[in-house]
Amino acid sequence: MLHDKQTELFENAFHHAPIGMALVALDGEFLKINDSFCQLTGYPVSEILAGDFQAITHPEDLAADLNLLRRLRDGEITGYQMDKRYVRKDGGIVWANLSVSLVREADGAPKHYVAQVQDLTARRQAEDAVKEAMRVAEDATKAKSDFLANMSHEIRTPLTTIIGYAGLLGDSAADPAFGRTCASRIETASRLLLSIVNDVLDLSRVEAGAMEIRGEPTDWVRTVRDSVALFERQAEEKGVRLVFEEPSDTSERAVIDEGRLKQVLVNLVGNALKFTDEGQVTVRAAYVSGKLQLEVADTGPGIPVHQHELVFEPFWQGRAEGAAGSGLGLAIARRLVTAMGGAGEHNQAPELMLEGVRVLVGEDNEANRALARVILRTAGAIVTEAIDGRDTLEKALSQPFDVMLVDLRMPSMTGRDVIENLRAQPGYNQNTAAIAFSADGHLDDYASLGFDGFLAKPFSVRLLLAKVAQARFNRISAQGDKVS
């Protein structure tokens, strides 16, 4: 009678327990389970009893569970607890705390296991929330440290110039020219310092939602043109072509904050020029369906795909070591665009497209010729190959091309001789754009030899395409430089 009463009490406690309960055979098969365990795993009783615990244990937790069971069965431990994952019937994962003990026969032989399984979902969620809060706090602390370190560096740089030249200025009374140089250096450094401080203040205002946007009817084409023109001298000094491709229809006015539009353009164009040492920076603009669309493209080194979103993060300067500035320009530009109801994004094409452009490649080295052919054809160009100087001249005299890529050192006739012959006689390619390329360093006087550009070997994919696109543009542009 007492045994029956104890059995009844156990059955009631087992089946009505608020946590999962299971009797498990030594081989892992389920002998008995309660409703709480079924709710935890999402399986009906019949399906669980038809299988074993191994089938619903997460693969990454199974080895540890089996090892503890072995130690329990062998008498090395009297029980164990572990946090483990179960794979639910719906494919989801549930974390649980497992507590296992061993029931033995009268002779001490192992009989079966008793498992108690407690759902840890709420606890794990709380732990994850704490971890996330700690991560956010750590990120904020790191951002603050990065900010202070970056600002300390950026502010010290112009201050060093200012202090140094101010000292020299005091000793330059006998040399007015040197004094003017010192004053100029101080002014330049002061403007840089002011720009950095303004960037920090602007970013703070935008982040705080305190940046005031005033939309007024604006001659946006003039605004874009004037903003681009600010960089003409810088582009000229770097030897980079700066182009504003004006839209055909310039009559419509846009309701926009002109000052903020200028700020966006200055940041975008300035960033593009900073990282472009060869080729071209192109600004395009259009007013479509009440929205102003701006695009700034450059032939710089580019940014890896996985870093595209980082370009809009404050202080990120991934494209150049020791780049001057605060690293806030693009971050401010995107936030200003967002504040004005727009969106900013970074897109990087794998190559400049030259769809349908006819290119003659004159190169006696087969490997180099093949490389140029593959690069150009991938960009959509129609490529004709010539194996030496005379072959290059013959092909150039027999059919029209848009661009000619000519090696300077070729058998039978040099690249210079080829171009000299073509320029001297009327024909298909007397005025076709020509690019000299060679492994012999830079050719400073390529223009006087009839070439439109020079490409040094070895060359990158992007630079080759940029050179071809630029040379063709220079030749066919009747207007010349479009920046005015």
Tab-separated table of C-alpha atoms in Angstrom:
chain	number	residue	atom	x	y	z
A	1	MET	CA	0.000	0.000	0.000
A	2	LEU	CA	2.808	2.404	0.918
A	3	HIS	CA	4.600	1.567	-2.331
A	4	ASP	CA	1.446	2.290	-4.334
A	5	LYS	CA	1.037	5.624	-2.538
A	6	GLN	CA	4.640	6.587	-3.256
A	7	THR	CA	4.233	5.595	-6.889
A	8	GLU	CA	1.097	7.726	-7.175
A	9	LEU	CA	2.849	10.713	-5.617
A	10	PHE	CA	5.786	10.304	-7.996
A	11	GLU	CA	3.502	10.049	-11.028
A	12	ASN	CA	1.597	13.175	-10.014
A	13	ALA	CA	4.799	15.112	-9.364
A	14	PHE	CA	6.316	13.851	-12.619
A	15	HIS	CA	3.433	14.692	-14.911
A	16	HIS	CA	2.418	17.982	-13.298
A	17	ALA	CA	5.889	19.396	-12.746
A	18	PRO	CA	6.310	22.938	-14.147
A	19	ILE	CA	9.630	21.864	-15.679
A	20	GLY	CA	10.360	19.133	-18.196
A	21	MET	CA	10.759	15.636	-16.731
A	22	ALA	CA	11.958	12.494	-18.516
A	23	LEU	CA	12.956	8.928	-17.727
A	24	VAL	CA	15.633	7.894	-20.181
A	25	ALA	CA	16.961	4.406	-20.911
A	26	LEU	CA	20.688	3.734	-20.780
A	27	ASP	CA	20.867	3.852	-24.581
A	28	GLY	CA	19.179	7.263	-24.689
A	29	GLU	CA	15.635	6.227	-25.597
A	30	PHE	CA	12.842	8.053	-23.818
A	31	LEU	CA	10.815	5.859	-21.451
A	32	LYS	CA	8.501	8.501	-20.039
A	33	ILE	CA	8.062	12.266	-20.429
A	34	ASN	CA	5.715	14.915	-19.094
A	35	ASP	CA	3.720	17.654	-20.814
A	36	SER	CA	6.200	20.370	-19.851
A	37	PHE	CA	8.940	18.570	-21.775
A	38	CYS	CA	6.653	18.279	-24.811
A	39	GLN	CA	5.868	22.002	-24.646
A	40	LEU	CA	9.557	22.809	-24.374
A	41	THR	CA	10.520	20.792	-27.453
A	42	GLY	CA	7.323	21.200	-29.481
A	43	TYR	CA	6.960	17.454	-30.075
A	44	PRO	CA	3.903	15.345	-29.191
A	45	VAL	CA	4.413	12.528	-26.663
A	46	SER	CA	4.237	9.788	-29.289
A	47	GLU	CA	7.052	11.235	-31.413
A	48	ILE	CA	9.386	11.770	-28.468
A	49	LEU	CA	8.816	8.268	-27.066
A	50	ALA	CA	9.591	6.840	-30.513
A	51	GLY	CA	13.095	8.318	-30.448
A	52	ASP	CA	16.025	9.160	-28.192
A	53	PHE	CA	17.456	12.308	-26.643
A	54	GLN	CA	20.362	12.280	-29.093
A	55	ALA	CA	17.976	13.080	-31.968
A	56	ILE	CA	16.734	16.330	-30.418
A	57	THR	CA	20.013	17.497	-28.867
A	58	HIS	CA	21.897	20.236	-30.702
A	59	PRO	CA	24.893	18.602	-32.461
A	60	GLU	CA	27.362	20.956	-30.787
A	61	ASP	CA	26.177	19.929	-27.304
A	62	LEU	CA	25.833	16.185	-27.856
A	63	ALA	CA	29.433	15.132	-27.186
A	64	ALA	CA	29.553	16.874	-23.791
A	65	ASP	CA	26.185	15.374	-22.794
A	66	LEU	CA	27.233	11.831	-23.751
A	67	ASN	CA	30.537	12.168	-21.904
A	68	LEU	CA	28.792	13.205	-18.680
A	69	LEU	CA	26.319	10.324	-19.044
A	70	ARG	CA	29.197	7.880	-19.375
A	71	ARG	CA	30.879	9.225	-16.248
A	72	LEU	CA	27.558	9.026	-14.374
A	73	ARG	CA	26.941	5.444	-15.498
A	74	ASP	CA	30.499	4.411	-14.550
A	75	GLY	CA	30.152	5.867	-11.072
A	76	GLU	CA	32.672	8.678	-11.547
A	77	ILE	CA	30.002	11.259	-10.637
A	78	THR	CA	26.656	11.042	-8.832
A	79	GLY	CA	24.847	13.447	-11.131
A	80	TYR	CA	25.439	16.418	-13.383
A	81	GLN	CA	23.996	19.681	-14.671
A	82	MET	CA	24.648	21.437	-17.934
A	83	ASP	CA	23.152	24.132	-20.147
A	84	LYS	CA	22.330	22.634	-23.520
A	85	ARG	CA	20.299	23.276	-26.610
A	86	TYR	CA	17.391	21.227	-27.905
A	87	VAL	CA	16.245	21.314	-31.512
A	88	ARG	CA	12.494	21.898	-31.530
A	89	LYS	CA	10.102	20.260	-33.957
A	90	ASP	CA	9.709	23.578	-35.788
A	91	GLY	CA	13.483	23.785	-36.262
A	92	GLY	CA	13.982	26.429	-33.608
A	93	ILE	CA	16.579	26.191	-30.860
A	94	VAL	CA	15.711	26.312	-27.157
A	95	TRP	CA	18.224	26.611	-24.332
A	96	ALA	CA	17.590	24.538	-21.202
A	97	ASN	CA	19.315	23.592	-17.963
A	98	LEU	CA	19.594	19.808	-17.776
A	99	SER	CA	19.945	18.021	-14.411
A	100	VAL	CA	20.509	14.248	-14.604
A	101	SER	CA	20.670	11.527	-11.956
A	102	LEU	CA	20.951	7.739	-12.249
A	103	VAL	CA	18.539	5.160	-10.829
A	104	ARG	CA	20.185	1.817	-10.029
A	105	GLU	CA	18.863	-1.704	-9.546
A	106	ALA	CA	18.955	-3.383	-6.147
A	107	ASP	CA	22.291	-4.920	-7.061
A	108	GLY	CA	23.727	-1.541	-8.027
A	109	ALA	CA	23.488	-2.023	-11.773
A	110	PRO	CA	22.428	1.086	-13.759
A	111	LYS	CA	18.678	1.061	-14.511
A	112	HIS	CA	17.718	4.374	-16.139
A	113	TYR	CA	18.285	8.098	-15.956
A	114	VAL	CA	16.014	10.768	-14.500
A	115	ALA	CA	16.286	14.099	-16.300
A	116	GLN	CA	14.931	17.469	-15.210
A	117	VAL	CA	14.858	20.088	-17.960
A	118	GLN	CA	14.273	23.772	-17.170
A	119	ASP	CA	13.585	26.299	-19.947
A	120	LEU	CA	16.301	28.972	-19.940
A	121	THR	CA	14.796	31.168	-22.658
A	122	ALA	CA	13.936	34.048	-20.327
A	123	ARG	CA	17.276	33.834	-18.540
A	124	ARG	CA	19.237	33.681	-21.783
A	125	GLN	CA	17.301	36.646	-23.169
A	126	ALA	CA	18.089	38.622	-20.030
A	127	GLU	CA	21.755	37.637	-20.277
A	128	ASP	CA	21.833	38.598	-23.956
A	129	ALA	CA	20.226	41.935	-23.114
A	130	VAL	CA	22.883	42.577	-20.481
A	131	LYS	CA	25.636	41.593	-22.931
A	132	GLU	CA	24.182	43.881	-25.601
A	133	ALA	CA	23.945	46.745	-23.123
A	134	MET	CA	27.562	46.159	-22.140
A	135	ARG	CA	28.577	46.055	-25.805
A	136	VAL	CA	26.776	49.323	-26.497
A	137	ALA	CA	28.415	50.901	-23.460
A	138	GLU	CA	31.833	49.624	-24.524
A	139	ASP	CA	31.260	50.880	-28.070
A	140	ALA	CA	30.258	54.266	-26.705
A	141	THR	CA	33.361	54.371	-24.534
A	142	LYS	CA	35.533	53.344	-27.470
A	143	ALA	CA	33.860	55.910	-29.721
A	144	LYS	CA	34.547	58.577	-27.124
A	145	SER	CA	38.173	57.478	-26.832
A	146	ASP	CA	38.529	57.357	-30.616
A	147	PHE	CA	36.971	60.802	-30.870
A	148	LEU	CA	39.342	62.306	-28.320
A	149	ALA	CA	42.385	60.603	-29.841
A	150	ASN	CA	41.407	61.606	-33.373
A	151	MET	CA	40.593	65.178	-32.470
A	152	SER	CA	43.791	65.481	-30.444
A	153	HIS	CA	45.797	64.395	-33.480
A	154	GLU	CA	43.867	66.459	-36.015
A	155	ILE	CA	43.937	69.628	-33.918
A	156	ARG	CA	47.598	69.272	-32.978
A	157	THR	CA	48.637	69.076	-36.646
A	158	PRO	CA	47.478	72.572	-37.697
A	159	LEU	CA	48.332	73.992	-34.273
A	160	THR	CA	51.926	72.832	-34.704
A	161	THR	CA	52.052	74.676	-38.022
A	162	ILE	CA	50.484	77.804	-36.555
A	163	ILE	CA	52.782	77.927	-33.523
A	164	GLY	CA	55.891	77.145	-35.566
A	165	TYR	CA	55.294	79.718	-38.276
A	166	ALA	CA	54.119	82.298	-35.737
A	167	GLY	CA	57.523	81.987	-34.081
A	168	LEU	CA	59.298	82.315	-37.407
A	169	LEU	CA	57.111	85.270	-38.334
A	170	GLY	CA	58.409	87.173	-35.335
A	171	ASP	CA	61.958	86.779	-36.628
A	172	SER	CA	61.205	87.665	-40.259
A	173	ALA	CA	61.136	91.456	-40.091
A	174	ALA	CA	64.180	91.668	-42.356
A	175	ASP	CA	62.648	89.337	-44.957
A	176	PRO	CA	59.123	90.422	-45.968
A	177	ALA	CA	58.787	87.621	-48.555
A	178	PHE	CA	59.493	84.981	-45.930
A	179	GLY	CA	57.091	86.759	-43.582
A	180	ARG	CA	54.327	86.524	-46.178
A	181	THR	CA	55.069	82.811	-46.591
A	182	CYS	CA	54.763	82.315	-42.833
A	183	ALA	CA	51.497	84.252	-42.755
A	184	SER	CA	50.132	82.161	-45.635
A	185	ARG	CA	51.029	78.921	-43.854
A	186	ILE	CA	49.367	80.172	-40.671
A	187	GLU	CA	46.211	81.116	-42.583
A	188	THR	CA	46.031	77.706	-44.300
A	189	ALA	CA	46.516	75.843	-41.020
A	190	SER	CA	43.955	78.070	-39.286
A	191	ARG	CA	41.377	77.336	-41.974
A	192	LEU	CA	42.023	73.608	-41.578
A	193	LEU	CA	41.602	73.928	-37.818
A	194	LEU	CA	38.369	75.872	-38.282
A	195	SER	CA	37.127	73.242	-40.737
A	196	ILE	CA	37.780	70.464	-38.217
A	197	VAL	CA	35.977	72.331	-35.436
A	198	ASN	CA	33.043	73.085	-37.761
A	199	ASP	CA	32.850	69.420	-38.774
A	200	VAL	CA	32.639	68.330	-35.143
A	201	LEU	CA	29.985	70.945	-34.355
A	202	ASP	CA	27.950	70.085	-37.459
A	203	LEU	CA	28.027	66.370	-36.695
A	204	SER	CA	26.944	67.078	-33.112
A	205	ARG	CA	24.043	69.228	-34.322
A	206	VAL	CA	22.877	66.649	-36.853
A	207	GLU	CA	23.120	63.781	-34.362
A	208	ALA	CA	21.124	65.826	-31.836
A	209	GLY	CA	18.490	66.710	-34.439
A	210	ALA	CA	19.293	70.392	-33.977
A	211	MET	CA	20.395	71.081	-37.554
A	212	GLU	CA	17.945	73.570	-39.061
A	213	ILE	CA	16.994	72.950	-42.698
A	214	ARG	CA	15.524	75.850	-44.683
A	215	GLY	CA	14.097	74.925	-48.058
A	216	GLU	CA	13.871	77.752	-50.596
A	217	PRO	CA	13.563	77.855	-54.408
A	218	THR	CA	17.145	77.494	-55.582
A	219	ASP	CA	19.021	77.582	-58.871
A	220	TRP	CA	20.524	74.208	-58.044
A	221	VAL	CA	22.586	73.956	-61.255
A	222	ARG	CA	24.417	77.163	-60.398
A	223	THR	CA	24.902	75.955	-56.823
A	224	VAL	CA	26.411	72.678	-57.991
A	225	ARG	CA	28.557	74.434	-60.605
A	226	ASP	CA	29.877	76.946	-58.071
A	227	SER	CA	30.575	74.241	-55.503
A	228	VAL	CA	32.537	72.143	-57.988
A	229	ALA	CA	34.459	75.186	-59.193
A	230	LEU	CA	35.858	75.647	-55.684
A	231	PHE	CA	38.068	72.624	-56.332
A	232	GLU	CA	39.382	73.573	-59.781
A	233	ARG	CA	42.744	74.735	-58.467
A	234	GLN	CA	43.204	71.705	-56.242
A	235	ALA	CA	42.370	69.379	-59.131
A	236	GLU	CA	44.767	71.231	-61.437
A	237	GLU	CA	47.582	70.986	-58.883
A	238	LYS	CA	47.054	67.217	-58.597
A	239	GLY	CA	46.805	66.715	-62.345
A	240	VAL	CA	43.298	65.311	-61.987
A	241	ARG	CA	40.515	66.237	-64.399
A	242	LEU	CA	37.436	67.687	-62.667
A	243	VAL	CA	34.206	67.546	-64.681
A	244	PHE	CA	30.682	68.723	-63.960
A	245	GLU	CA	28.317	67.102	-66.444
A	246	GLU	CA	25.541	69.670	-66.564
A	247	PRO	CA	22.029	68.363	-67.290
A	248	SER	CA	20.372	69.381	-70.544
A	249	ASP	CA	17.409	70.985	-68.756
A	250	THR	CA	18.604	73.591	-66.266
A	251	SER	CA	15.430	75.664	-66.010
A	252	GLU	CA	13.659	73.991	-63.083
A	253	ARG	CA	14.391	75.326	-59.620
A	254	ALA	CA	14.546	73.050	-56.589
A	255	VAL	CA	13.167	73.821	-53.138
A	256	ILE	CA	16.228	73.028	-51.063
A	257	ASP	CA	18.570	74.425	-48.427
A	258	GLU	CA	21.269	75.908	-50.653
A	259	GLY	CA	23.842	76.199	-47.874
A	260	ARG	CA	23.460	72.570	-46.840
A	261	LEU	CA	23.548	71.465	-50.485
A	262	LYS	CA	26.898	73.242	-50.875
A	263	GLN	CA	28.138	71.576	-47.710
A	264	VAL	CA	27.211	68.134	-49.033
A	265	LEU	CA	28.915	68.798	-52.366
A	266	VAL	CA	32.058	70.210	-50.780
A	267	ASN	CA	32.388	67.108	-48.614
A	268	LEU	CA	31.755	64.688	-51.482
A	269	VAL	CA	33.961	66.372	-54.080
A	270	GLY	CA	36.690	67.102	-51.547
A	271	ASN	CA	36.751	63.461	-50.485
A	272	ALA	CA	36.897	62.246	-54.088
A	273	LEU	CA	39.796	64.560	-54.938
A	274	LYS	CA	41.676	63.640	-51.777
A	275	PHE	CA	41.882	60.007	-52.816
A	276	THR	CA	42.263	60.435	-56.581
A	277	ASP	CA	45.844	60.846	-57.783
A	278	GLU	CA	45.238	60.044	-61.458
A	279	GLY	CA	42.301	60.197	-63.802
A	280	GLN	CA	39.099	62.082	-63.219
A	281	VAL	CA	36.469	63.189	-60.709
A	282	THR	CA	33.029	63.523	-62.278
A	283	VAL	CA	30.010	65.263	-60.773
A	284	ARG	CA	26.569	64.547	-62.208
A	285	ALA	CA	23.274	66.095	-61.173
A	286	ALA	CA	19.642	65.787	-62.212
A	287	TYR	CA	16.282	66.976	-60.906
A	288	VAL	CA	13.762	64.155	-61.279
A	289	SER	CA	10.211	64.039	-59.899
A	290	GLY	CA	10.901	66.708	-57.318
A	291	LYS	CA	14.104	65.062	-56.113
A	292	LEU	CA	17.634	66.308	-56.681
A	293	GLN	CA	19.996	63.472	-57.588
A	294	LEU	CA	23.733	63.983	-57.107
A	295	GLU	CA	26.539	61.624	-58.078
A	296	VAL	CA	30.270	62.069	-57.501
A	297	ALA	CA	32.446	59.441	-59.216
A	298	ASP	CA	36.221	59.159	-59.164
A	299	THR	CA	38.976	56.958	-60.564
A	300	GLY	CA	40.699	56.539	-57.210
A	301	PRO	CA	41.775	53.209	-55.699
A	302	GLY	CA	38.258	52.259	-54.640
A	303	ILE	CA	36.994	50.689	-51.437
A	304	PRO	CA	36.534	46.971	-50.672
A	305	VAL	CA	32.886	45.894	-50.802
A	306	HIS	CA	32.827	44.902	-47.127
A	307	GLN	CA	33.817	48.454	-46.182
A	308	HIS	CA	31.228	50.316	-48.261
A	309	GLU	CA	28.991	51.183	-45.304
A	310	LEU	CA	31.984	52.269	-43.234
A	311	VAL	CA	32.663	55.238	-45.495
A	312	PHE	CA	29.757	57.058	-43.843
A	313	GLU	CA	30.940	56.331	-40.299
A	314	PRO	CA	32.537	59.198	-38.340
A	315	PHE	CA	36.359	59.257	-38.315
A	316	TRP	CA	36.692	56.419	-40.867
A	317	GLN	CA	39.636	57.098	-43.187
A	318	GLY	CA	40.201	53.708	-44.744
A	319	ARG	CA	41.526	54.756	-48.160
A	320	ALA	CA	44.704	56.537	-47.122
A	321	GLU	CA	47.289	56.413	-44.409
A	322	GLY	CA	47.702	59.739	-42.675
A	323	ALA	CA	44.939	61.420	-44.662
A	324	ALA	CA	44.362	64.976	-43.508
A	325	GLY	CA	41.026	66.023	-42.068
A	326	SER	CA	38.652	64.893	-39.381
A	327	GLY	CA	37.223	61.832	-41.125
A	328	LEU	CA	33.769	63.374	-40.668
A	329	GLY	CA	33.047	64.698	-44.168
A	330	LEU	CA	31.066	61.781	-45.581
A	331	ALA	CA	29.343	61.133	-42.256
A	332	ILE	CA	28.130	64.733	-42.226
A	333	ALA	CA	27.147	64.572	-45.914
A	334	ARG	CA	24.942	61.520	-45.426
A	335	ARG	CA	23.319	62.931	-42.294
A	336	LEU	CA	22.623	66.240	-44.026
A	337	VAL	CA	21.092	64.438	-46.990
A	338	THR	CA	18.924	62.408	-44.605
A	339	ALA	CA	17.905	65.562	-42.733
A	340	MET	CA	16.787	67.057	-46.063
A	341	GLY	CA	14.612	64.017	-46.758
A	342	GLY	CA	17.010	62.165	-49.029
A	343	ALA	CA	19.315	59.166	-48.891
A	344	GLY	CA	23.042	58.737	-49.452
A	345	GLU	CA	24.798	55.595	-50.579
A	346	HIS	CA	28.132	54.358	-51.904
A	347	ASN	CA	28.240	52.309	-55.088
A	348	GLN	CA	31.379	50.982	-56.661
A	349	ALA	CA	31.259	49.523	-60.141
A	350	PRO	CA	33.764	46.734	-60.810
A	351	GLU	CA	35.040	48.704	-63.757
A	352	LEU	CA	34.357	51.774	-65.859
A	353	MET	CA	32.070	50.717	-68.676
A	354	LEU	CA	33.268	51.294	-72.242
A	355	GLU	CA	30.365	49.697	-74.057
A	356	GLY	CA	30.962	49.789	-77.811
A	357	VAL	CA	34.186	51.816	-77.626
A	358	ARG	CA	36.610	50.690	-80.365
A	359	VAL	CA	40.132	50.266	-79.012
A	360	LEU	CA	43.304	49.385	-80.922
A	361	VAL	CA	45.940	47.727	-78.721
A	362	GLY	CA	49.435	47.852	-80.237
A	363	GLU	CA	51.736	45.691	-78.082
A	364	ASP	CA	54.411	43.178	-79.065
A	365	ASN	CA	54.335	41.346	-75.699
A	366	GLU	CA	51.627	38.709	-76.016
A	367	ALA	CA	50.895	38.482	-72.272
A	368	ASN	CA	50.462	42.245	-71.891
A	369	ARG	CA	48.356	42.392	-75.022
A	370	ALA	CA	46.104	39.610	-73.758
A	371	LEU	CA	45.722	41.318	-70.375
A	372	ALA	CA	44.663	44.599	-71.972
A	373	ARG	CA	42.274	42.733	-74.271
A	374	VAL	CA	40.548	40.905	-71.396
A	375	ILE	CA	40.218	44.049	-69.264
A	376	LEU	CA	38.836	46.156	-72.095
A	377	ARG	CA	36.447	43.518	-73.431
A	378	THR	CA	35.114	42.900	-69.928
A	379	ALA	CA	34.231	46.608	-69.820
A	380	GLY	CA	32.363	46.288	-73.129
A	381	ALA	CA	35.009	47.638	-75.509
A	382	ILE	CA	35.575	46.285	-79.033
A	383	VAL	CA	39.272	45.396	-79.145
A	384	THR	CA	41.554	45.030	-82.165
A	385	GLU	CA	45.088	43.770	-81.550
A	386	ALA	CA	48.348	44.595	-83.349
A	387	ILE	CA	51.538	42.609	-82.736
A	388	ASP	CA	54.185	45.253	-83.570
A	389	GLY	CA	54.644	48.837	-84.689
A	390	ARG	CA	54.055	48.341	-88.396
A	391	ASP	CA	51.000	46.158	-87.752
A	392	THR	CA	49.649	48.890	-85.467
A	393	LEU	CA	50.084	51.548	-88.153
A	394	GLU	CA	48.499	49.392	-90.862
A	395	LYS	CA	45.439	48.623	-88.752
A	396	ALA	CA	45.102	52.283	-87.737
A	397	LEU	CA	45.175	53.336	-91.402
A	398	SER	CA	42.576	50.768	-92.443
A	399	GLN	CA	39.727	51.305	-89.959
A	400	PRO	CA	38.469	53.880	-87.439
A	401	PHE	CA	39.034	53.571	-83.683
A	402	ASP	CA	37.916	55.592	-80.682
A	403	VAL	CA	41.104	55.069	-78.664
A	404	MET	CA	44.542	53.649	-79.477
A	405	LEU	CA	46.731	52.077	-76.802
A	406	VAL	CA	50.278	52.004	-78.173
A	407	ASP	CA	53.415	50.543	-76.621
A	408	LEU	CA	56.395	52.863	-77.040
A	409	ARG	CA	58.935	50.088	-77.713
A	410	MET	CA	57.872	47.711	-80.470
A	411	PRO	CA	59.758	45.905	-83.255
A	412	SER	CA	59.727	47.346	-86.784
A	413	MET	CA	58.432	50.731	-85.645
A	414	THR	CA	58.274	52.487	-82.279
A	415	GLY	CA	55.029	53.722	-80.794
A	416	ARG	CA	56.207	57.306	-81.240
A	417	ASP	CA	56.768	56.721	-84.947
A	418	VAL	CA	53.330	55.141	-85.304
A	419	ILE	CA	51.562	58.164	-83.827
A	420	GLU	CA	53.787	60.628	-85.710
A	421	ASN	CA	52.806	58.953	-88.999
A	422	LEU	CA	49.105	58.949	-88.132
A	423	ARG	CA	49.046	62.594	-87.073
A	424	ALA	CA	50.910	63.660	-90.241
A	425	GLN	CA	48.438	62.299	-92.791
A	426	PRO	CA	44.669	62.564	-93.186
A	427	GLY	CA	42.885	59.322	-92.475
A	428	TYR	CA	40.659	57.395	-90.138
A	429	ASN	CA	42.670	58.026	-86.975
A	430	GLN	CA	44.525	61.273	-87.552
A	431	ASN	CA	42.747	62.789	-84.528
A	432	THR	CA	41.940	59.651	-82.557
A	433	ALA	CA	42.871	59.613	-78.869
A	434	ALA	CA	46.135	57.736	-78.263
A	435	ILE	CA	47.656	56.501	-75.009
A	436	ALA	CA	51.341	55.642	-74.728
A	437	PHE	CA	52.219	52.830	-72.380
A	438	SER	CA	55.598	51.542	-71.347
A	439	ALA	CA	57.593	49.992	-68.507
A	440	ASP	CA	60.217	52.749	-68.765
A	441	GLY	CA	58.763	55.091	-66.164
A	442	HIS	CA	56.817	58.276	-66.780
A	443	LEU	CA	56.680	60.117	-70.089
A	444	ASP	CA	56.371	63.797	-69.229
A	445	ASP	CA	56.260	65.071	-72.805
A	446	TYR	CA	53.638	62.665	-74.180
A	447	ALA	CA	51.450	65.529	-75.421
A	448	SER	CA	54.227	66.943	-77.599
A	449	LEU	CA	54.600	63.499	-79.192
A	450	GLY	CA	50.944	63.362	-80.198
A	451	PHE	CA	49.689	61.208	-77.311
A	452	ASP	CA	46.718	62.038	-75.107
A	453	GLY	CA	47.947	60.192	-72.048
A	454	PHE	CA	50.550	57.852	-70.587
A	455	LEU	CA	50.081	54.558	-68.769
A	456	ALA	CA	52.993	52.985	-66.928
A	457	LYS	CA	53.413	49.217	-66.674
A	458	PRO	CA	52.371	47.383	-64.597
A	459	PHE	CA	48.894	48.896	-64.592
A	460	SER	CA	45.741	48.194	-62.605
A	461	VAL	CA	42.379	47.329	-64.153
A	462	ARG	CA	40.774	50.514	-62.907
A	463	LEU	CA	43.605	52.776	-64.059
A	464	LEU	CA	43.671	51.304	-67.570
A	465	LEU	CA	39.928	51.806	-67.977
A	466	ALA	CA	40.109	55.298	-66.501
A	467	LYS	CA	42.907	56.295	-68.880
A	468	VAL	CA	40.990	55.015	-71.907
A	469	ALA	CA	37.764	56.743	-70.826
A	470	GLN	CA	39.572	59.995	-70.071
A	471	ALA	CA	41.525	60.065	-73.341
A	472	ARG	CA	38.385	59.445	-75.372
A	473	PHE	CA	36.457	62.092	-73.461
A	474	ASN	CA	39.200	64.655	-73.969
A	475	ARG	CA	39.174	64.109	-77.728
A	476	ILE	CA	35.423	64.138	-78.330
A	477	SER	CA	34.574	66.956	-75.933
A	478	ALA	CA	33.889	69.984	-78.123
A	479	GLN	CA	33.317	72.142	-75.090
A	480	GLY	CA	36.626	71.359	-73.400
A	481	ASP	CA	36.565	71.561	-69.628
A	482	LYS	CA	32.939	71.652	-68.517
A	483	VAL	CA	33.688	73.203	-65.161
A	484	SER	CA	33.043	76.907	-65.369
